[in-house]
């Protein structure tokens, strides 16, 4: 179904997914805080990414590098130089252009639209701060604008300590910061956000094949987690759109309420980064192939996704409304691996014999699932609330439960109910909520 951005923003606020940051002080534009449900959804998205990219593979290892890195990293990567000229950003396609390079000052060379440029300003995308008490040029450091460079500068440490042979990948999830000229669309583009990036190092002659492999593998990840494939597409960058390091880039795009937009970029970064860091650091980052007695720079295929942006897309994609017995029902049809709570345990009433029974069931299941015990309001309202936050199963402890030691399990999507004995409950749920 098609929904508006407002619907999602309101649901996020009302149910505790995402709050505007610094709200009691009037808010800070484009910064957001993830509430109890949002943080759980976001963690689940990152966890599923890590599971598929690291845990389930034999050829990818993880890393968590610092946000603050030597300034030279950003000189070598090209980030310091690229955005220090007067720039305009196209409001339509969000590409940034150096004013002095524009052949026509009003025309975006990327999307061809006129009159969409922001005002020109001297602009560097990176946030600056100082290391230590003195505010001077020598102490200048940047907050990283991508996690990728943390991987390149640790390439040799990781390769040697883990005894890795090509092809192999290094994955990282973490915060990045960009002083975007045009943040917006809720959490789609923010100045502080989280990325999930993996650099896959391979032989140059195999780069084309790995590029195709990662496009397919990453697309499958979204589909496997329940994203509607009609809302997903792959868009290849035109040659004039490519980043300075790229020999080929595709975007995985999602059909957002405002149109198709990027979820993830998959790029063939060639040997650009390892070469640059070799040149700037003086450390030889070439790979030594013992059998062929050959030294060369590996090529890199990079699937770079946004954790916060992807979480937002899953939220939009899961949103559904239907009519049940003359009433509107809002359901988040989130995959059970992503849902903030997999279970809700609901005593039918507030009577102590029921709340105590429900607590015993909850205590048994808490080590296995994220769950919520909810005792307020009539049972129908509580079901609706759980539907709206995407909880796949509600377990109701009623008066019969005291006699038959069984509970009612209600399915979010079909609304069907099963009576399950408490001593079989774990086994039952294992089939309904597979890992
Ligand atoms: P865009 O132009 O759409 O903001 P980009 O093309 O500059 O993004 P990349 O440098 O390819 O983005 O970063 C990889 C991924 O990181 C993006 O696909 C996106 O999911 C995420 N990302 C980048 N910038 C932001 C941001 N400001 N806010 C949220 N997520 C972001």
Short mmCIF file of N, CA, C and O in Angstrom, two decimals, residues 81-125 180-182 238-243:
data_model
loop_
_atom_site.label_atom_id
_atom_site.label_comp_id
_atom_site.label_asym_id
_atom_site.label_seq_id
_atom_site.Cartn_x
_atom_site.Cartn_y
_atom_site.Cartn_z
N UNK A 81 40.18 17.20 0.20
CA UNK A 81 40.28 18.08 -0.97
C UNK A 81 38.95 18.23 -1.71
O UNK A 81 38.65 19.30 -2.22
N UNK A 82 38.18 17.18 -1.74
CA UNK A 82 37.03 17.17 -2.64
C UNK A 82 35.99 18.24 -2.35
O UNK A 82 35.43 18.83 -3.26
N UNK A 83 35.76 18.54 -1.09
CA UNK A 83 34.64 19.45 -0.77
C UNK A 83 35.05 20.82 -0.23
O UNK A 83 34.30 21.44 0.50
N UNK A 84 36.26 21.26 -0.54
CA UNK A 84 36.67 22.54 0.05
C UNK A 84 36.44 23.74 -0.87
O UNK A 84 36.78 24.85 -0.52
N UNK A 85 35.87 23.52 -2.01
CA UNK A 85 35.59 24.62 -2.92
C UNK A 85 34.16 25.12 -2.75
O UNK A 85 33.35 24.44 -2.14
N UNK A 86 33.87 26.30 -3.29
CA UNK A 86 32.46 26.73 -3.23
C UNK A 86 31.60 25.70 -3.95
O UNK A 86 31.90 25.31 -5.07
N UNK A 87 30.57 25.28 -3.26
CA UNK A 87 29.75 24.21 -3.82
C UNK A 87 28.27 24.60 -3.80
O UNK A 87 27.82 25.34 -2.95
N UNK A 88 27.57 24.01 -4.73
CA UNK A 88 26.11 24.06 -4.66
C UNK A 88 25.62 22.63 -4.65
O UNK A 88 26.31 21.74 -5.14
N UNK A 89 24.48 22.43 -4.08
CA UNK A 89 23.89 21.09 -4.13
C UNK A 89 22.57 21.18 -4.88
O UNK A 89 21.80 22.14 -4.69
N UNK A 90 22.35 20.20 -5.73
CA UNK A 90 21.10 20.17 -6.48
C UNK A 90 20.01 19.61 -5.56
O UNK A 90 20.15 18.52 -5.03
N UNK A 91 18.94 20.37 -5.38
CA UNK A 91 17.86 19.93 -4.48
C UNK A 91 17.12 18.73 -5.05
O UNK A 91 16.48 17.98 -4.34
N UNK A 92 17.21 18.57 -6.35
CA UNK A 92 16.50 17.46 -6.97
C UNK A 92 17.24 16.14 -6.83
O UNK A 92 16.67 15.15 -6.37
N UNK A 93 18.52 16.09 -7.21
CA UNK A 93 19.20 14.79 -7.21
C UNK A 93 20.28 14.70 -6.14
O UNK A 93 20.94 13.66 -6.01
N UNK A 94 20.46 15.77 -5.37
CA UNK A 94 21.40 15.79 -4.24
C UNK A 94 22.85 15.64 -4.62
O UNK A 94 23.68 15.34 -3.78
N UNK A 95 23.17 15.80 -5.89
CA UNK A 95 24.59 15.79 -6.24
C UNK A 95 25.14 17.18 -5.92
O UNK A 95 24.40 18.17 -5.96
N UNK A 96 26.43 17.22 -5.58
CA UNK A 96 27.06 18.49 -5.26
C UNK A 96 28.00 18.86 -6.38
O UNK A 96 28.65 18.00 -6.96
N UNK A 97 28.07 20.16 -6.66
CA UNK A 97 28.90 20.58 -7.78
C UNK A 97 29.74 21.77 -7.38
O UNK A 97 29.27 22.67 -6.69
N UNK A 98 30.98 21.73 -7.82
CA UNK A 98 31.83 22.91 -7.65
C UNK A 98 31.34 23.98 -8.59
O UNK A 98 31.20 23.74 -9.79
N UNK A 99 31.12 25.14 -8.03
CA UNK A 99 30.55 26.23 -8.81
C UNK A 99 31.46 26.54 -10.01
O UNK A 99 31.00 26.76 -11.13
N UNK A 100 32.78 26.49 -9.76
CA UNK A 100 33.71 26.88 -10.82
C UNK A 100 33.79 25.84 -11.95
O UNK A 100 34.41 26.07 -12.97
N UNK A 101 33.16 24.70 -11.73
CA UNK A 101 33.20 23.67 -12.78
C UNK A 101 31.91 23.65 -13.61
O UNK A 101 31.80 22.89 -14.58
N UNK A 102 30.94 24.44 -13.19
CA UNK A 102 29.66 24.40 -13.91
C UNK A 102 29.75 25.18 -15.22
O UNK A 102 30.21 26.32 -15.23
N UNK A 103 29.30 24.55 -16.28
CA UNK A 103 29.30 25.28 -17.56
C UNK A 103 28.12 26.25 -17.62
O UNK A 103 28.20 27.31 -18.21
N UNK A 104 27.02 25.86 -16.98
CA UNK A 104 25.86 26.74 -16.89
C UNK A 104 25.50 26.85 -15.40
O UNK A 104 25.19 25.83 -14.77
N UNK A 105 25.54 28.04 -14.81
CA UNK A 105 25.38 28.17 -13.35
C UNK A 105 24.00 27.79 -12.82
O UNK A 105 23.80 27.70 -11.61
N UNK A 106 23.05 27.57 -13.71
CA UNK A 106 21.69 27.29 -13.28
C UNK A 106 21.26 25.85 -13.55
O UNK A 106 20.22 25.40 -13.09
N UNK A 107 22.10 25.14 -14.29
CA UNK A 107 21.69 23.83 -14.79
C UNK A 107 22.47 22.71 -14.12
O UNK A 107 23.70 22.72 -14.10
N UNK A 108 21.73 21.76 -13.55
CA UNK A 108 22.41 20.63 -12.91
C UNK A 108 22.91 19.67 -13.98
O UNK A 108 22.11 19.12 -14.74
N UNK A 109 24.23 19.46 -14.04
CA UNK A 109 24.76 18.59 -15.09
C UNK A 109 24.42 17.12 -14.85
O UNK A 109 24.54 16.29 -15.74
N UNK A 110 23.96 16.83 -13.66
CA UNK A 110 23.64 15.43 -13.34
C UNK A 110 22.23 15.07 -13.78
O UNK A 110 22.02 14.12 -14.53
N UNK A 111 21.24 15.85 -13.33
CA UNK A 111 19.85 15.45 -13.63
C UNK A 111 19.20 16.36 -14.68
O UNK A 111 18.08 16.11 -15.10
N UNK A 112 19.91 17.45 -15.04
CA UNK A 112 19.39 18.29 -16.12
C UNK A 112 18.32 19.27 -15.69
O UNK A 112 17.75 19.97 -16.53
N UNK A 113 18.05 19.37 -14.37
CA UNK A 113 17.01 20.31 -13.93
C UNK A 113 17.60 21.71 -13.73
O UNK A 113 18.76 21.85 -13.34
N UNK A 114 16.75 22.70 -13.96
CA UNK A 114 17.17 24.09 -13.78
C UNK A 114 16.65 24.64 -12.45
O UNK A 114 15.61 24.21 -11.97
N UNK A 115 17.38 25.61 -11.92
CA UNK A 115 16.88 26.37 -10.76
C UNK A 115 16.79 25.57 -9.48
O UNK A 115 16.04 25.92 -8.58
N UNK A 116 17.52 24.48 -9.37
CA UNK A 116 17.42 23.64 -8.18
C UNK A 116 18.62 23.80 -7.23
O UNK A 116 18.69 23.13 -6.21
N UNK A 117 19.56 24.67 -7.58
CA UNK A 117 20.77 24.75 -6.75
C UNK A 117 20.55 25.50 -5.45
O UNK A 117 19.83 26.50 -5.40
N UNK A 118 21.21 25.01 -4.39
CA UNK A 118 21.25 25.76 -3.15
C UNK A 118 22.25 26.91 -3.34
O UNK A 118 22.98 26.93 -4.32
N UNK A 119 22.28 27.81 -2.36
CA UNK A 119 23.25 28.89 -2.46
C UNK A 119 24.66 28.33 -2.37
O UNK A 119 24.90 27.37 -1.66
N UNK A 120 25.59 28.97 -3.07
CA UNK A 120 26.97 28.47 -3.08
C UNK A 120 27.63 28.76 -1.74
O UNK A 120 27.41 29.81 -1.13
N UNK A 121 28.40 27.80 -1.26
CA UNK A 121 29.19 28.07 -0.07
C UNK A 121 30.44 27.21 -0.06
O UNK A 121 30.51 26.16 -0.68
N UNK A 122 31.41 27.73 0.69
CA UNK A 122 32.65 27.00 0.84
C UNK A 122 32.33 25.80 1.69
O UNK A 122 31.98 25.93 2.85
N UNK A 123 32.47 24.67 1.13
CA UNK A 123 31.86 23.57 1.84
C UNK A 123 32.74 22.34 1.93
O UNK A 123 33.22 21.83 0.94
N UNK A 124 32.93 21.89 3.13
CA UNK A 124 33.49 20.56 3.31
C UNK A 124 32.48 19.74 4.09
O UNK A 124 31.95 20.18 5.10
N UNK A 125 32.23 18.58 3.58
CA UNK A 125 31.21 17.72 4.13
C UNK A 125 31.56 17.19 5.52
O UNK A 125 30.69 16.77 6.28
N UNK A 180 25.66 17.47 5.83
CA UNK A 180 24.85 17.54 4.61
C UNK A 180 24.27 18.93 4.41
O UNK A 180 23.81 19.55 5.36
N UNK A 181 24.27 19.39 3.16
CA UNK A 181 23.63 20.69 2.89
C UNK A 181 22.11 20.52 2.92
O UNK A 181 21.40 21.41 3.34
N UNK A 182 21.66 19.39 2.43
CA UNK A 182 20.21 19.19 2.40
C UNK A 182 19.81 17.89 3.09
O UNK A 182 19.56 16.89 2.44
N UNK A 238 25.45 6.28 -14.24
CA UNK A 238 26.05 6.66 -15.52
C UNK A 238 27.50 7.03 -15.28
O UNK A 238 27.89 7.36 -14.16
N UNK A 239 28.28 7.02 -16.36
CA UNK A 239 29.71 7.29 -16.22
C UNK A 239 30.00 8.65 -15.58
O UNK A 239 30.89 8.78 -14.75
N UNK A 240 29.18 9.66 -15.91
CA UNK A 240 29.47 11.00 -15.38
C UNK A 240 29.00 11.16 -13.92
O UNK A 240 29.23 12.17 -13.29
N UNK A 241 28.39 10.14 -13.39
CA UNK A 241 27.89 10.18 -12.03
C UNK A 241 28.84 9.46 -11.07
O UNK A 241 28.71 9.54 -9.85
N UNK A 242 29.80 8.73 -11.63
CA UNK A 242 30.67 7.90 -10.80
C UNK A 242 31.57 8.71 -9.88
O UNK A 242 32.06 9.77 -10.26
N UNK A 243 31.81 8.18 -8.66
CA UNK A 243 32.76 8.82 -7.76
C UNK A 243 34.16 8.71 -8.33
O UNK A 243 34.42 7.87 -9.20
#
